[in-house]
XYZ file of C-alpha atoms in Angstrom:
324
model
C 29.751 32.268 81.867
C 32.093 33.767 79.294
C 33.842 31.768 76.548
C 37.518 32.486 75.749
C 38.216 30.458 72.660
C 38.332 33.464 70.256
C 41.028 36.194 70.322
C 41.835 39.511 68.790
C 45.156 41.384 68.572
C 45.498 44.578 70.625
C 48.246 46.745 69.038
C 48.491 49.033 72.071
C 49.165 46.143 74.344
C 50.996 44.209 71.667
C 49.275 40.990 72.570
C 46.277 38.764 71.752
C 43.355 39.405 73.990
C 40.587 36.870 74.489
C 37.110 37.786 73.220
C 34.459 37.321 75.795
C 30.990 36.338 74.484
C 27.859 35.970 76.316
C 26.039 32.635 75.670
C 23.301 34.296 73.570
C 25.783 36.130 71.364
C 27.876 32.956 71.066
C 24.868 31.038 69.901
C 23.941 33.663 67.299
C 27.511 33.731 66.108
C 27.562 29.954 65.583
C 24.218 29.993 63.841
C 25.354 32.728 61.509
C 28.552 30.792 60.706
C 26.689 27.566 59.864
C 23.967 29.392 57.987
C 26.476 31.174 55.759
C 28.331 27.958 55.152
C 25.090 26.111 54.440
C 24.076 28.713 51.885
C 27.493 28.496 50.197
C 27.382 24.692 50.121
C 23.803 24.682 48.762
C 24.761 27.158 46.059
C 27.720 24.957 45.068
C 25.385 21.860 45.020
C 22.775 23.607 42.857
C 25.511 24.738 40.470
C 26.865 21.156 40.186
C 23.351 19.672 39.663
C 22.496 22.330 37.086
C 25.695 21.521 35.199
C 25.174 17.771 35.312
C 21.359 17.415 34.809
C 20.337 20.902 33.778
C 18.097 23.577 35.114
C 14.394 22.882 35.653
C 13.670 24.561 32.342
C 16.317 22.413 30.639
C 14.974 19.259 32.270
C 11.497 20.103 31.053
C 12.795 20.711 27.548
C 14.618 17.373 27.534
C 11.485 15.590 28.614
C 9.508 17.315 25.915
C 12.129 16.399 23.324
C 11.988 12.754 24.442
C 8.193 12.760 24.002
C 8.641 14.132 20.472
C 11.252 11.469 19.665
C 8.890 8.759 20.923
C 6.116 10.158 18.714
C 8.475 10.159 15.761
C 9.242 6.469 16.428
C 5.511 5.767 16.288
C 5.295 7.758 13.070
C 8.195 5.732 11.689
C 6.268 2.498 12.298
C 3.241 3.949 10.448
C 5.408 4.970 7.526
C 6.853 1.440 7.238
C 3.297 0.067 7.219
C 2.309 2.607 4.552
C 5.272 1.587 2.400
C 4.193 -2.063 2.677
C 0.729 -1.200 1.531
C 2.046 0.895 -1.313
C 4.265 -1.963 -2.427
C 1.225 -4.255 -2.505
C -0.725 -1.740 -4.550
C 2.142 -1.369 -7.000
C 2.399 -5.143 -7.359
C -1.332 -5.379 -7.901
C -1.172 -2.593 -10.431
C 1.528 -4.286 -12.508
C 0.500 -7.918 -12.175
C -3.247 -7.505 -12.377
C -4.555 -4.239 -13.820
C -1.810 -3.368 -16.300
C -1.042 -7.006 -17.201
C -4.653 -7.937 -17.898
C -5.305 -4.785 -19.930
C -2.154 -5.260 -21.976
C -0.465 -2.113 -20.646
C 3.291 -2.027 -20.055
C 4.185 -2.553 -16.378
C 5.907 0.274 -14.500
C 9.368 -0.845 -13.469
C 10.713 -0.536 -9.932
C 13.227 2.035 -11.085
C 10.447 4.176 -12.569
C 8.350 3.932 -9.437
C 11.374 4.951 -7.315
C 12.315 7.814 -9.647
C 13.705 10.901 -7.937
C 15.049 9.162 -4.846
C 18.610 9.609 -3.694
C 20.869 12.324 -5.085
C 22.073 15.422 -3.274
C 21.668 15.726 0.491
C 18.554 17.876 0.875
C 18.159 17.159 4.599
C 21.287 18.807 5.981
C 19.061 21.246 7.871
C 18.367 18.476 10.385
C 22.048 18.318 11.358
C 21.377 21.220 13.709
C 19.597 18.847 16.082
C 20.898 16.124 18.327
C 22.293 12.996 16.671
C 19.230 10.888 17.531
C 16.762 13.577 16.431
C 18.726 14.322 13.264
C 18.802 10.679 12.221
C 15.087 10.041 12.686
C 14.100 13.382 11.103
C 16.279 12.662 8.066
C 14.769 9.194 7.726
C 11.202 10.424 8.120
C 11.582 13.336 5.645
C 13.288 11.055 3.079
C 10.555 8.383 3.350
C 7.727 10.858 3.135
C 9.227 12.498 0.038
C 9.655 9.045 -1.539
C 6.043 8.064 -0.695
C 4.749 11.318 -2.199
C 6.588 10.654 -5.473
C 5.409 7.068 -5.602
C 1.823 8.061 -4.936
C 1.989 10.552 -7.788
C 3.262 7.841 -10.136
C 0.606 5.420 -8.938
C -2.060 8.101 -9.528
C -0.894 8.540 -13.072
C -0.960 4.780 -13.603
C -4.508 4.464 -12.310
C -5.584 7.351 -14.534
C -4.057 5.466 -17.523
C -5.851 2.258 -16.525
C -9.155 4.110 -16.081
C -8.847 5.825 -19.462
C -8.085 2.501 -21.177
C -11.038 0.882 -19.390
C -13.423 3.631 -20.441
C -12.240 3.378 -24.051
C -12.674 -0.412 -24.095
C -15.937 -0.987 -22.296
C -17.044 -3.929 -24.397
C -13.795 -5.797 -23.928
C -13.813 -5.026 -20.226
C -17.255 -6.628 -19.786
C -15.923 -9.836 -21.356
C -12.813 -10.105 -19.188
C -12.979 -12.875 -16.541
C -12.562 -10.326 -13.772
C -14.398 -11.757 -10.714
C -14.051 -14.794 -8.503
C -16.044 -17.799 -9.730
C -17.324 -18.539 -6.202
C -16.883 -17.449 -2.637
C -14.722 -20.404 -1.552
C -11.260 -20.151 0.021
C -8.213 -20.495 -2.242
C -6.393 -23.767 -1.630
C -3.752 -23.798 -4.353
C -2.623 -21.479 -7.100
C -1.129 -21.523 -10.582
C 2.344 -22.976 -11.145
C 4.373 -26.115 -10.527
C 2.632 -28.293 -7.950
C 2.709 -31.852 -6.713
C -0.371 -33.686 -7.926
C -2.184 -35.267 -4.949
C -3.139 -38.446 -6.840
C -0.302 -38.885 -9.326
C 2.334 -37.889 -6.730
C 4.636 -36.030 -9.073
C 5.206 -32.339 -9.834
C 3.639 -30.788 -12.872
C 2.225 -27.492 -14.065
C -1.013 -26.692 -12.266
C -2.814 -24.633 -14.865
C -5.379 -23.003 -12.648
C -6.484 -22.184 -9.125
C -8.276 -24.528 -6.711
C -11.038 -23.141 -4.506
C -12.398 -25.110 -1.580
C -16.156 -25.656 -1.738
C -18.684 -28.197 -0.641
C -20.422 -30.259 -3.334
C -23.274 -28.202 -4.835
C -21.786 -24.792 -4.181
C -22.880 -22.238 -6.814
C -20.346 -21.338 -9.520
C -20.616 -18.062 -11.476
C -19.354 -16.955 -14.864
C -16.451 -14.514 -14.399
C -17.235 -12.554 -17.538
C -19.626 -12.249 -20.476
C -19.266 -14.899 -23.109
C -20.637 -17.961 -24.838
C -20.551 -21.527 -23.541
C -18.045 -23.441 -25.615
C -18.350 -26.804 -23.849
C -20.417 -28.332 -21.033
C -19.921 -32.005 -20.374
C -17.482 -34.702 -19.340
C -13.822 -34.374 -20.286
C -11.119 -36.703 -19.018
C -9.417 -35.835 -15.695
C -11.470 -32.621 -15.519
C -14.620 -34.603 -14.805
C -17.605 -32.430 -15.528
C -16.171 -29.365 -17.281
C -17.656 -26.032 -18.330
C -15.666 -23.908 -20.772
C -16.730 -20.379 -21.665
C -15.407 -18.341 -24.594
C -15.279 -14.670 -23.587
C -13.966 -13.363 -26.875
C -10.848 -11.272 -27.374
C -8.808 -14.475 -26.922
C -10.021 -15.212 -23.356
C -11.527 -18.528 -22.201
C -12.280 -19.896 -18.725
C -12.641 -23.461 -17.500
C -14.553 -24.670 -14.437
C -13.800 -28.313 -13.544
C -14.795 -31.232 -11.268
C -18.418 -29.974 -11.343
C -21.381 -31.914 -9.973
C -23.703 -30.380 -12.560
C -24.631 -27.379 -14.685
C -27.205 -24.616 -14.118
C -30.412 -24.605 -16.123
C -29.947 -23.602 -19.729
C -26.159 -23.989 -19.670
C -25.113 -25.837 -22.789
C -22.863 -25.210 -25.798
C -23.819 -22.001 -27.535
C -25.632 -20.417 -24.578
C -24.774 -16.808 -23.830
C -23.775 -15.939 -20.239
C -23.207 -12.701 -18.357
C -20.612 -11.887 -15.700
C -21.900 -13.082 -12.312
C -24.471 -15.456 -13.818
C -24.988 -18.861 -12.101
C -23.583 -21.463 -14.477
C -22.681 -24.617 -12.530
C -22.286 -26.369 -9.160
C -19.085 -27.652 -7.602
C -18.372 -31.343 -7.217
C -15.658 -33.984 -7.025
C -15.748 -35.551 -10.479
C -12.690 -36.516 -12.507
C -9.258 -36.910 -10.919
C -9.650 -34.902 -7.750
C -8.459 -35.036 -4.135
C -11.765 -33.813 -2.766
C -14.697 -31.414 -3.369
C -13.461 -28.153 -4.858
C -13.538 -25.982 -8.001
C -10.597 -26.015 -10.367
C -10.692 -22.685 -12.245
C -8.580 -21.745 -15.293
C -8.105 -18.647 -17.397
C -6.583 -19.043 -20.839
C -5.405 -16.368 -23.230
C -5.196 -17.441 -26.864
C -5.255 -21.057 -25.709
C -2.435 -20.781 -23.118
C -3.110 -20.987 -19.416
C -2.247 -17.957 -17.274
C -2.462 -17.208 -13.561
C -6.153 -16.638 -12.706
C -5.262 -14.485 -9.724
C -4.105 -11.745 -12.017
C -7.633 -11.372 -13.373
C -9.590 -11.001 -10.135
C -9.442 -7.209 -10.145
C -13.193 -6.462 -10.133
C -14.026 -7.853 -6.691
C -10.830 -8.184 -4.726
C -9.005 -5.846 -2.355
C -5.210 -5.398 -2.238
C -5.183 -7.235 1.121
C -7.131 -10.163 -0.335
C -4.872 -10.276 -3.365
C -1.806 -10.362 -1.091
C -3.368 -13.203 0.950
C -4.184 -15.183 -2.189
C -0.683 -14.614 -3.505
C 0.877 -15.889 -0.279
C -1.329 -19.029 -0.290
C -0.479 -19.645 -3.929
C 3.234 -19.315 -3.347
C 3.421 -21.315 -0.111
C 1.294 -24.357 -0.973
C 3.344 -26.903 -2.940
C 0.392 -29.218 -3.723
C -2.755 -28.926 -5.802
C -6.125 -30.564 -5.413
C -6.090 -32.108 -8.922
């Protein structure tokens, strides 16, 4: 049966004449119409999607860029950690190595020399805002770390040269821990546990059970070994070059330890106790330079890591009380 819903104009007859399709041709005509329209609409859709979210190649590139940005964020965290470690080493260098050896400390300004100034990272402005920001930050930090490492290297070379030129003095320095106990309280103003008022705590307190071995922290000569006031049993060693150390609240002395006896660094000299005015069993350890007490933590450079030094420093600063 023919369909008559399409027309064409016949100029000879001057009228519209219905087009007669067979069913098969009509079906093919409709399919062609919808197929062409479908292709057109799909093309428009693809164009819109490509414009809004990018081509497959662009999508892959964006994903790759995001991975790189994520990796840079991880690198950023590592750089921050490295800076923290470098700060600890610099503090250790100034407060321990250079201070003990009598060398001038390196100021913060000197250690940060060369930072700032002209913008040398403008090349990163070609990238996206996020990428540019993190690339600038990373490049700046790495340049700064490189400069600081060079300065630290020069400082250590100076310390090493001084050490090599002063071997005798170095062997006499009280440069190791007097025992393996945990630090309880450090040098500075502290509340006395018995007297209950704040006063200068002239040493460091190490926790230790009664009878724990105590070692000389440097070569020297025993200046005093006996009972002395609030110290209880006290051992005092003269290391020469103006340095003396005191070990207090002892339960006893090692064999042969008496005034005039020579001792070596690391030699067993006494045993911890709880004598004198003391809150409990521990070792009170002092370092004195020309008769004046100084912070013992600054002398423990021969057997302490930067991490241990930082831990000791935090304990010292955060504990407001002493053991004696």
